Amino acid sequence: MRVTQSMLTNNLLSNLSSSYEKMAKLQEQVSSQKKFSKPSDNPVAAMMGMGYRTNLNQIGQYQSNIAEATNWIDSTDDAISEAVSAMQRIRELTVQASNGTYEGEQLKNVAEEIKQLKEHLITLGDTQIGGKYIFNGQDTNVRPSSVKDGNGNTVYGTGDINLEVFSGISLKINTDGSKIFGDALAAGGSIDQTIDALENGGDVSGTLAGLDATINTFLGMQAQVGARQNRIELMTDRLKQQEVFATEILSKNEDVDIEKAIMDLTTQESIHSAALSIGAKIMQPSLLDFLR
């Protein structure tokens, strides 16, 4: 086959064009640090990447739910801790008043302090997080103490509030206010009986058993809240691990090996320079060059 100058020129141009394309692709990978810039470059990897991103987004949502659940659970724990302290103070005052050393006016002063502690318990029952009442069931927009029954007792809302903290796993974040504060604040309950005994000269020591039972109720609910706090911590650790795994898989699928890409680019630049050098030698001088 006769090789003409035109054939050499066309082959040279074709090879140089191919070399430019390779360098452009490598330069794009180095600058973007991605293996591909559009789905058509690698459809399979692009589809897999969408799945991995969906997984990461889900993990992010679960982490947001975990943060919300943590706020609710921690606030519940704080409120119950304060309630326990208030009840223990009421019991302490009751024990002091029952030893027979206090006189009538002093007993009334003790009763007044216990009334204030009861008001504090009512306030704790109205605890809010982000404008939502955490002890009022699903009626989070209603202040519990604003709803009373015929006996003047606070009527707490009902219903669980659950947040999904992992695929198929939901966690209850609220606590039934009636189980915590219902008996303690009930009309005629242990606190009211103590106040009545102090104001009317009743058997103050006889109310201690009821106060102890109320304190035990608070402590029992606090133990349940503590168990949920522990579970949230475990779920937080699990989500962090899942986030690391998902990020690593996504990176392996899409991110370019930057060291290899730079080496390939350097190699391609050398090949391109060699092709240009050889092309300059292959291209024969034209007739005009001889005529100069």
mmCIF file of C-alpha atoms in Angstrom:
data_model
loop_
_atom_site.group_PDB
_atom_site.id
_atom_site.type_symbol
_atom_site.label_atom_id
_atom_site.label_comp_id
_atom_site.label_asym_id
_atom_site.label_seq_id
_atom_site.Cartn_x
_atom_site.Cartn_y
_atom_site.Cartn_z
ATOM 1 C CA MET A 1 0.000 0.000 0.000
ATOM 2 C CA ARG A 2 1.317 3.392 -0.896
ATOM 3 C CA VAL A 3 1.562 5.702 2.048
ATOM 4 C CA THR A 4 0.954 9.273 1.083
ATOM 5 C CA GLN A 5 1.689 12.475 2.865
ATOM 6 C CA SER A 6 -2.015 13.047 3.255
ATOM 7 C CA MET A 7 -2.414 9.711 5.054
ATOM 8 C CA LEU A 8 0.379 10.565 7.465
ATOM 9 C CA THR A 9 -1.136 13.944 8.167
ATOM 10 C CA ASN A 10 -4.622 12.566 8.757
ATOM 11 C CA ASN A 11 -3.317 9.832 11.081
ATOM 12 C CA LEU A 12 -1.284 12.362 12.993
ATOM 13 C CA LEU A 13 -4.272 14.645 13.440
ATOM 14 C CA SER A 14 -6.470 11.735 14.522
ATOM 15 C CA ASN A 15 -3.964 10.540 17.085
ATOM 16 C CA LEU A 16 -3.419 14.061 18.425
ATOM 17 C CA SER A 17 -7.154 14.530 18.759
ATOM 18 C CA SER A 18 -7.445 11.263 20.683
ATOM 19 C CA SER A 19 -4.587 12.343 22.918
ATOM 20 C CA TYR A 20 -6.267 15.675 23.632
ATOM 21 C CA GLU A 21 -9.465 13.871 24.613
ATOM 22 C CA LYS A 22 -7.597 11.623 27.045
ATOM 23 C CA MET A 23 -5.813 14.581 28.617
ATOM 24 C CA ALA A 24 -9.067 16.527 28.881
ATOM 25 C CA LYS A 25 -10.742 13.605 30.650
ATOM 26 C CA LEU A 26 -7.828 13.173 33.060
ATOM 27 C CA GLN A 27 -7.693 16.916 33.753
ATOM 28 C CA GLU A 28 -11.401 16.881 34.531
ATOM 29 C CA GLN A 29 -10.977 13.955 36.919
ATOM 30 C CA VAL A 30 -8.102 15.674 38.707
ATOM 31 C CA SER A 31 -9.949 18.988 39.029
ATOM 32 C CA SER A 32 -13.308 17.475 40.065
ATOM 33 C CA GLN A 33 -11.808 14.499 41.912
ATOM 34 C CA LYS A 34 -14.634 12.397 40.478
ATOM 35 C CA LYS A 35 -14.398 9.389 38.189
ATOM 36 C CA PHE A 36 -17.192 10.672 35.986
ATOM 37 C CA SER A 37 -18.978 13.977 35.487
ATOM 38 C CA LYS A 38 -22.259 12.818 33.969
ATOM 39 C CA PRO A 39 -24.320 9.608 34.212
ATOM 40 C CA SER A 40 -23.613 8.661 30.595
ATOM 41 C CA ASP A 41 -19.904 8.319 31.452
ATOM 42 C CA ASN A 42 -20.669 5.352 33.727
ATOM 43 C CA PRO A 43 -24.403 4.537 33.997
ATOM 44 C CA VAL A 44 -23.935 1.632 36.401
ATOM 45 C CA ALA A 45 -21.808 3.624 38.844
ATOM 46 C CA ALA A 46 -24.210 6.577 38.536
ATOM 47 C CA MET A 47 -27.184 4.393 39.508
ATOM 48 C CA MET A 48 -25.256 2.903 42.420
ATOM 49 C CA GLY A 49 -24.255 6.397 43.529
ATOM 50 C CA MET A 50 -27.911 7.474 43.659
ATOM 51 C CA GLY A 51 -28.640 4.540 45.939
ATOM 52 C CA TYR A 52 -25.719 5.336 48.212
ATOM 53 C CA ARG A 53 -26.764 9.004 48.424
ATOM 54 C CA THR A 54 -30.297 7.997 49.328
ATOM 55 C CA ASN A 55 -28.860 5.875 52.110
ATOM 56 C CA LEU A 56 -26.777 8.798 53.376
ATOM 57 C CA ASN A 57 -29.789 11.123 53.302
ATOM 58 C CA GLN A 58 -31.779 8.601 55.343
ATOM 59 C CA ILE A 59 -28.985 8.399 57.894
ATOM 60 C CA GLY A 60 -28.965 12.198 58.099
ATOM 61 C CA GLN A 61 -32.721 12.210 58.761
ATOM 62 C CA TYR A 62 -32.349 9.523 61.422
ATOM 63 C CA GLN A 63 -29.625 11.592 63.089
ATOM 64 C CA SER A 64 -31.954 14.604 63.113
ATOM 65 C CA ASN A 65 -34.659 12.454 64.697
ATOM 66 C CA ILE A 66 -32.152 11.188 67.250
ATOM 67 C CA ALA A 67 -31.250 14.781 68.143
ATOM 68 C CA GLU A 68 -34.936 15.642 68.583
ATOM 69 C CA ALA A 69 -35.502 12.519 70.669
ATOM 70 C CA THR A 70 -32.478 13.391 72.810
ATOM 71 C CA ASN A 71 -33.906 16.841 73.530
ATOM 72 C CA TRP A 72 -37.225 15.369 74.617
ATOM 73 C CA ILE A 73 -35.738 12.578 76.710
ATOM 74 C CA ASP A 74 -33.147 14.812 78.398
ATOM 75 C CA SER A 75 -35.774 17.456 79.187
ATOM 76 C CA THR A 76 -38.042 14.769 80.597
ATOM 77 C CA ASP A 77 -35.233 13.485 82.766
ATOM 78 C CA ASP A 78 -34.445 17.000 84.034
ATOM 79 C CA ALA A 79 -38.096 17.676 84.847
ATOM 80 C CA ILE A 80 -38.455 14.407 86.753
ATOM 81 C CA SER A 81 -35.215 15.050 88.642
ATOM 82 C CA GLU A 82 -36.552 18.416 89.757
ATOM 83 C CA ALA A 83 -39.841 16.797 90.690
ATOM 84 C CA VAL A 84 -38.029 14.214 92.807
ATOM 85 C CA SER A 85 -36.120 17.001 94.554
ATOM 86 C CA ALA A 86 -39.364 18.851 95.230
ATOM 87 C CA MET A 87 -41.022 15.709 96.608
ATOM 88 C CA GLN A 88 -38.033 14.961 98.795
ATOM 89 C CA ARG A 89 -38.228 18.505 100.172
ATOM 90 C CA ILE A 90 -41.937 17.996 100.882
ATOM 91 C CA ARG A 91 -41.130 14.763 102.709
ATOM 92 C CA GLU A 92 -38.345 16.471 104.668
ATOM 93 C CA LEU A 93 -40.733 19.235 105.742
ATOM 94 C CA THR A 94 -43.345 16.649 106.665
ATOM 95 C CA VAL A 95 -40.901 14.749 108.850
ATOM 96 C CA GLN A 96 -39.893 17.981 110.586
ATOM 97 C CA ALA A 97 -43.504 18.940 111.149
ATOM 98 C CA SER A 98 -44.399 15.540 112.519
ATOM 99 C CA ASN A 99 -41.827 15.533 115.349
ATOM 100 C CA GLY A 100 -44.057 17.620 117.567
ATOM 101 C CA THR A 101 -41.742 20.602 117.978
ATOM 102 C CA TYR A 102 -43.604 22.962 115.636
ATOM 103 C CA GLU A 103 -46.529 25.050 116.802
ATOM 104 C CA GLY A 104 -49.641 26.080 114.916
ATOM 105 C CA GLU A 105 -48.253 29.057 113.004
ATOM 106 C CA GLN A 106 -45.073 27.218 112.173
ATOM 107 C CA LEU A 107 -47.057 24.305 110.797
ATOM 108 C CA LYS A 108 -49.002 26.706 108.590
ATOM 109 C CA ASN A 109 -45.716 28.118 107.293
ATOM 110 C CA VAL A 110 -44.612 24.598 106.445
ATOM 111 C CA ALA A 111 -47.930 24.043 104.704
ATOM 112 C CA GLU A 112 -47.390 27.221 102.696
ATOM 113 C CA GLU A 113 -43.984 26.067 101.520
ATOM 114 C CA ILE A 114 -45.438 22.704 100.486
ATOM 115 C CA LYS A 115 -48.147 24.555 98.516
ATOM 116 C CA GLN A 116 -45.421 26.416 96.645
ATOM 117 C CA LEU A 117 -43.625 23.144 95.935
ATOM 118 C CA LYS A 118 -46.860 21.721 94.556
ATOM 119 C CA GLU A 119 -47.140 24.753 92.269
ATOM 120 C CA HIS A 120 -43.601 24.026 91.148
ATOM 121 C CA LEU A 121 -44.634 20.469 90.287
ATOM 122 C CA ILE A 122 -47.506 21.847 88.212
ATOM 123 C CA THR A 123 -44.999 24.024 86.360
ATOM 124 C CA LEU A 124 -42.796 21.003 85.717
ATOM 125 C CA GLY A 125 -45.807 19.206 84.263
ATOM 126 C CA ASP A 126 -46.067 22.078 81.764
ATOM 127 C CA THR A 127 -42.479 21.682 80.559
ATOM 128 C CA GLN A 128 -42.008 22.702 76.925
ATOM 129 C CA ILE A 129 -39.509 21.887 74.211
ATOM 130 C CA GLY A 130 -39.642 24.092 71.142
ATOM 131 C CA GLY A 131 -43.097 25.299 72.137
ATOM 132 C CA LYS A 132 -44.437 21.767 72.652
ATOM 133 C CA TYR A 133 -45.639 20.421 75.980
ATOM 134 C CA ILE A 134 -43.791 17.153 76.464
ATOM 135 C CA PHE A 135 -46.076 15.651 79.130
ATOM 136 C CA ASN A 136 -49.375 16.142 77.324
ATOM 137 C CA GLY A 137 -49.436 13.138 75.022
ATOM 138 C CA GLN A 138 -50.096 14.019 71.399
ATOM 139 C CA ASP A 139 -51.787 17.297 72.423
ATOM 140 C CA THR A 140 -48.437 19.048 72.482
ATOM 141 C CA ASN A 141 -49.920 22.462 71.722
ATOM 142 C CA VAL A 142 -52.142 22.459 74.824
ATOM 143 C CA ARG A 143 -50.874 23.431 78.273
ATOM 144 C CA PRO A 144 -51.724 20.465 80.523
ATOM 145 C CA SER A 145 -52.578 22.559 83.570
ATOM 146 C CA SER A 146 -55.132 24.497 81.545
ATOM 147 C CA VAL A 147 -57.388 21.447 81.231
ATOM 148 C CA LYS A 148 -59.213 20.392 84.416
ATOM 149 C CA ASP A 149 -61.822 17.792 85.222
ATOM 150 C CA GLY A 150 -64.807 18.256 87.517
ATOM 151 C CA ASN A 151 -62.649 17.760 90.621
ATOM 152 C CA GLY A 152 -60.084 20.334 89.571
ATOM 153 C CA ASN A 153 -57.519 17.717 88.576
ATOM 154 C CA THR A 154 -55.241 18.344 85.614
ATOM 155 C CA VAL A 155 -56.215 16.208 82.628
ATOM 156 C CA TYR A 156 -53.089 15.220 80.748
ATOM 157 C CA GLY A 157 -53.274 14.314 77.079
ATOM 158 C CA THR A 158 -52.737 10.784 75.885
ATOM 159 C CA GLY A 159 -50.996 9.096 72.980
ATOM 160 C CA ASP A 160 -47.416 8.202 72.199
ATOM 161 C CA ILE A 161 -45.088 10.249 70.047
ATOM 162 C CA ASN A 162 -42.642 8.051 68.162
ATOM 163 C CA LEU A 163 -39.729 9.009 65.960
ATOM 164 C CA GLU A 164 -38.064 6.692 63.476
ATOM 165 C CA VAL A 165 -34.412 6.477 64.478
ATOM 166 C CA PHE A 166 -33.413 3.702 62.084
ATOM 167 C CA SER A 167 -34.949 1.682 59.311
ATOM 168 C CA GLY A 168 -37.961 -0.007 60.880
ATOM 169 C CA ILE A 169 -37.051 1.168 64.396
ATOM 170 C CA SER A 170 -39.122 3.817 66.178
ATOM 171 C CA LEU A 171 -38.538 5.216 69.630
ATOM 172 C CA LYS A 172 -41.119 6.672 71.977
ATOM 173 C CA ILE A 173 -39.953 10.112 73.049
ATOM 174 C CA ASN A 174 -42.765 11.346 75.286
ATOM 175 C CA THR A 175 -43.811 10.262 78.767
ATOM 176 C CA ASP A 176 -47.363 10.006 80.049
ATOM 177 C CA GLY A 177 -47.860 13.050 82.271
ATOM 178 C CA SER A 178 -50.772 11.468 84.117
ATOM 179 C CA LYS A 179 -48.544 8.602 85.294
ATOM 180 C CA ILE A 180 -45.920 11.026 86.600
ATOM 181 C CA PHE A 181 -47.835 14.003 87.954
ATOM 182 C CA GLY A 182 -51.383 12.686 88.031
ATOM 183 C CA ASP A 183 -51.332 11.145 91.512
ATOM 184 C CA ALA A 184 -48.927 13.699 92.976
ATOM 185 C CA LEU A 185 -51.067 16.669 91.933
ATOM 186 C CA ALA A 186 -54.462 15.037 92.317
ATOM 187 C CA ALA A 187 -56.991 16.718 94.557
ATOM 188 C CA GLY A 188 -56.930 14.791 97.810
ATOM 189 C CA GLY A 189 -53.613 13.165 96.921
ATOM 190 C CA SER A 190 -50.663 12.681 99.248
ATOM 191 C CA ILE A 191 -49.536 16.316 98.955
ATOM 192 C CA ASP A 192 -53.007 17.705 99.610
ATOM 193 C CA GLN A 193 -53.429 15.331 102.549
ATOM 194 C CA THR A 194 -50.171 16.626 104.026
ATOM 195 C CA ILE A 195 -51.200 20.263 103.583
ATOM 196 C CA ASP A 196 -54.597 19.549 105.104
ATOM 197 C CA ALA A 197 -53.014 17.798 108.106
ATOM 198 C CA LEU A 198 -50.636 20.707 108.662
ATOM 199 C CA GLU A 199 -53.358 23.350 108.452
ATOM 200 C CA ASN A 200 -55.985 21.505 110.451
ATOM 201 C CA GLY A 201 -53.889 19.684 113.044
ATOM 202 C CA GLY A 202 -54.225 16.240 111.500
ATOM 203 C CA ASP A 203 -51.866 13.259 111.595
ATOM 204 C CA VAL A 204 -48.969 14.618 109.565
ATOM 205 C CA SER A 205 -46.814 11.525 109.987
ATOM 206 C CA GLY A 206 -49.615 9.417 108.507
ATOM 207 C CA THR A 207 -49.076 11.087 105.125
ATOM 208 C CA LEU A 208 -45.460 9.971 104.829
ATOM 209 C CA ALA A 209 -46.373 6.607 103.306
ATOM 210 C CA GLY A 210 -48.308 8.365 100.537
ATOM 211 C CA LEU A 211 -45.447 10.779 99.899
ATOM 212 C CA ASP A 212 -42.987 7.882 99.711
ATOM 213 C CA ALA A 213 -45.214 6.140 97.195
ATOM 214 C CA THR A 214 -45.312 9.307 95.085
ATOM 215 C CA ILE A 215 -41.525 9.639 95.218
ATOM 216 C CA ASN A 216 -41.174 5.996 94.172
ATOM 217 C CA THR A 217 -43.464 6.666 91.217
ATOM 218 C CA PHE A 218 -41.214 9.517 90.098
ATOM 219 C CA LEU A 219 -38.104 7.384 90.522
ATOM 220 C CA GLY A 220 -39.662 4.509 88.589
ATOM 221 C CA MET A 221 -40.522 6.790 85.673
ATOM 222 C CA GLN A 222 -37.053 8.294 85.786
ATOM 223 C CA ALA A 223 -35.556 4.817 85.500
ATOM 224 C CA GLN A 224 -37.627 4.215 82.355
ATOM 225 C CA VAL A 225 -36.462 7.517 80.894
ATOM 226 C CA GLY A 226 -32.865 6.596 81.725
ATOM 227 C CA ALA A 227 -33.246 3.309 79.861
ATOM 228 C CA ARG A 228 -34.431 5.225 76.790
ATOM 229 C CA GLN A 229 -31.461 7.581 77.100
ATOM 230 C CA ASN A 230 -29.121 4.590 77.011
ATOM 231 C CA ARG A 231 -30.830 3.219 73.923
ATOM 232 C CA ILE A 232 -30.545 6.588 72.184
ATOM 233 C CA GLU A 233 -26.812 6.609 72.862
ATOM 234 C CA LEU A 234 -26.505 3.149 71.326
ATOM 235 C CA MET A 235 -28.499 4.208 68.273
ATOM 236 C CA THR A 236 -26.360 7.342 67.933
ATOM 237 C CA ASP A 237 -23.196 5.240 67.834
ATOM 238 C CA ARG A 238 -24.752 2.860 65.311
ATOM 239 C CA LEU A 239 -25.784 5.719 63.025
ATOM 240 C CA LYS A 240 -22.295 7.197 63.162
ATOM 241 C CA GLN A 241 -20.851 3.861 62.056
ATOM 242 C CA GLN A 242 -23.416 3.545 59.279
ATOM 243 C CA GLU A 243 -22.592 7.069 58.101
ATOM 244 C CA VAL A 244 -18.897 6.200 57.891
ATOM 245 C CA PHE A 245 -19.610 3.002 55.950
ATOM 246 C CA ALA A 246 -22.022 4.687 53.542
ATOM 247 C CA THR A 247 -19.630 7.583 52.924
ATOM 248 C CA GLU A 248 -16.762 5.182 52.280
ATOM 249 C CA ILE A 249 -18.784 3.131 49.783
ATOM 250 C CA LEU A 250 -19.924 6.293 47.966
ATOM 251 C CA SER A 251 -16.347 7.530 47.824
ATOM 252 C CA LYS A 252 -15.095 4.248 46.351
ATOM 253 C CA ASN A 253 -17.848 4.375 43.749
ATOM 254 C CA GLU A 254 -17.355 7.978 42.601
ATOM 255 C CA ASP A 255 -14.140 9.510 43.873
ATOM 256 C CA VAL A 256 -11.100 9.234 41.676
ATOM 257 C CA ASP A 257 -7.783 7.880 42.874
ATOM 258 C CA ILE A 258 -6.113 11.277 42.710
ATOM 259 C CA GLU A 259 -2.526 9.962 42.788
ATOM 260 C CA LYS A 260 -3.219 7.559 39.935
ATOM 261 C CA ALA A 261 -5.058 10.240 37.955
ATOM 262 C CA ILE A 262 -2.124 12.648 38.258
ATOM 263 C CA MET A 263 0.324 9.944 37.183
ATOM 264 C CA ASP A 264 -1.878 9.052 34.205
ATOM 265 C CA LEU A 265 -2.135 12.723 33.242
ATOM 266 C CA THR A 266 1.616 13.182 33.445
ATOM 267 C CA THR A 267 2.157 10.077 31.332
ATOM 268 C CA GLN A 268 -0.392 11.232 28.761
ATOM 269 C CA GLU A 269 1.264 14.650 28.542
ATOM 270 C CA SER A 270 4.591 12.950 27.825
ATOM 271 C CA ILE A 271 3.003 10.787 25.147
ATOM 272 C CA HIS A 272 1.362 13.834 23.609
ATOM 273 C CA SER A 273 4.626 15.755 23.537
ATOM 274 C CA ALA A 274 6.353 12.782 21.907
ATOM 275 C CA ALA A 275 3.568 12.542 19.325
ATOM 276 C CA LEU A 276 3.956 16.208 18.455
ATOM 277 C CA SER A 277 7.725 15.843 18.160
ATOM 278 C CA ILE A 278 7.472 12.798 15.931
ATOM 279 C CA GLY A 279 4.731 14.443 13.880
ATOM 280 C CA ALA A 280 6.985 17.399 13.186
ATOM 281 C CA LYS A 281 9.640 15.056 11.790
ATOM 282 C CA ILE A 282 7.194 12.998 9.719
ATOM 283 C CA MET A 283 5.643 16.008 8.088
ATOM 284 C CA GLN A 284 7.709 16.494 4.935
ATOM 285 C CA PRO A 285 8.730 20.012 3.921
ATOM 286 C CA SER A 286 6.565 21.476 1.261
ATOM 287 C CA LEU A 287 7.811 22.781 -2.133
ATOM 288 C CA LEU A 288 7.707 26.282 -0.760
ATOM 289 C CA ASP A 289 10.283 25.307 1.888
ATOM 290 C CA PHE A 290 12.741 24.359 -0.882
ATOM 291 C CA LEU A 291 12.019 27.571 -2.769
ATOM 292 C CA ARG A 292 12.868 29.844 0.180
#
